[in-house]
Amino acid sequence: MASELYNTIDALSREKGIDPQIVVSAVEDAIVVATRKYYKTQENLRAELDKETGKIRAFAVKTVVENPEHVEDPVLQVTLDDARKIDPNVELGGELQIPKQTEGILGRIAAQLAKQVIFQKVREAERDTVYNEYIGRVGEIVNATVKRIEGPDVIFDIGKAEARMPRKEQSRLESFAMGERVRVGIARVERASKGPAVVVSRAAPELVQHLFQTEVPEIYDGTVVIRAIAREAGERTKIAVMSKDKDVDAVGACVGMKGMRVQSIIRELRGEKIDIIEYHEDAVTFAEKALQPAKVSRVTVVDAGDKHLEVVVDDSQLSLAIGKKGQNVRLAAKLLGWKIDIKSEEEKRQEVELQMSALVGSASTPLENVPGLGEGLIEKLSAAGVTTVESLADMTPEQLEAIEGIGPKTVEKISLAVNNYFAGLESGESIAPPAEGEEIPAEAVVQESAANAEGAGEPAEAATEEAAAEDSASSEASVAGEAAEAGETAGQADSPGAAEEFSPSEDKQEERN
């Protein structure tokens, strides 16, 4: 039959949820500490609790050696002869237990010391028990009772331990009363000097998942699967679900008849908004669903490797897609696991225009690539800051005439040369720039003009005849060559079919005119 002391230890162990042997060891260690303090000795002391009588024996333990010369420390060792005077059955190398008197001599101070040691050992054992109990239950949802409120923290009773819920793990919509029962998630278990701290949360996405599993039978039996959850506690939650049965609507199952299922969860979360979205493997389709209630115009994958999407919405839908303080797009990005850039139609249009402008600006062609522009004219244009065909084409006749050395007739020649150049590009023909010192034959220009006229709906022969009629020269030889050598009149140079090079002397003559 167990003693009254052992029965008390057994009851204490059950209350604290620890092994009774741990408490017994704590009592024995306490007696050892008190005995050592009383005898002021450095001997190796031990204590044993008799389960049946409840008495605790304390004794010093010494190792048995053969001869006195083998005794290195008399406090810890004893010779075989001396040991057998106390215990005849002791063997060489064994241990000799020398009883120490404890009853009636330890006194109040020793008893108080023993009490402190017992409490310390019990607390350590309790900490280890609580830690081992809850460290494997992180993420689990448990029922808890509000025990007290300490500043911003709420202390819960979760059964075998107390749990703390700090402010960041709380929903801003919630407040608690003493004794209130709520469901909380075990966020983490921390080792601390005052014991293991179990931290619980009402802001974790796992709580929403648990509530849906409780309220929706299709989720509980696996017919409907929750694929992703993104939550900002107290504000909004987006949950993506999919059905394994084609006859079961995943979103409808979660909403319930007249919204009863989802409304029950919203009440549990104190009015937090919940968006239920159908999951899609295709990121583009999933993004369109995730950004609800906003309507998306189009979604483009910018970089599949980096998981980057660009979403374009109507101007009126931009604020709705972004949400209050960016909440809607932030939750959608968290739900998808992709980075999302949202732009309005106007922003996208401006971006495209800038890209086109940059593209056009980068595709510049030097004036030297245009047949029919002489070196002298190119030098004048360059001196005025006109160095590319594109910038030349954008200039008006008035702007060209404002350049020193260029008159109306030269402007007409420039216009013809530029038009012929761009016409050649549109027809797919590459127009090579003239070699240094080489002049462009008039026939080539006439042929290009004829080709351009033909493209506009006029016969090539008509264009050729018109050019010939306006040309006052009777010779059918190379108009450009003869004009350069013989110094043809200005009337001959004005022929639309001619594209000879312009000399500085000719430009000065035009200025005098």
Short mmCIF file of C-alpha atoms in Angstrom, two decimals, residues 419-420 422-424 426-427 429 446-464:
data_model
loop_
_atom_site.label_atom_id
_atom_site.label_comp_id
_atom_site.label_asym_id
_atom_site.label_seq_id
_atom_site.Cartn_x
_atom_site.Cartn_y
_atom_site.Cartn_z
CA ASN A 419 9.09 61.01 -101.45
CA ASN A 420 11.02 58.76 -103.80
CA PHE A 422 10.03 56.48 -98.78
CA ALA A 423 8.22 55.08 -101.80
CA GLY A 424 11.17 52.78 -102.39
CA GLU A 426 7.27 50.82 -99.02
CA SER A 427 7.77 48.86 -102.24
CA GLU A 429 13.26 48.00 -102.71
CA VAL A 446 12.11 59.11 -113.71
CA GLN A 447 11.60 55.35 -113.34
CA GLU A 448 11.03 55.73 -109.58
CA SER A 449 8.57 58.55 -110.18
CA ALA A 450 6.79 56.43 -112.75
CA ALA A 451 6.63 53.54 -110.29
CA ASN A 452 5.18 55.82 -107.65
CA ALA A 453 2.64 57.19 -110.09
CA GLU A 454 1.68 53.66 -111.11
CA GLY A 455 1.12 52.77 -107.44
CA ALA A 456 -1.19 55.78 -107.13
CA GLY A 457 -3.30 54.65 -110.06
CA GLU A 458 -1.58 56.60 -112.93
CA PRO A 459 0.05 54.82 -115.90
CA ALA A 460 3.81 54.76 -115.87
CA GLU A 461 3.87 56.02 -119.47
CA ALA A 462 1.88 59.13 -118.50
CA ALA A 463 4.34 60.02 -115.79
CA THR A 464 7.23 59.55 -118.22
#
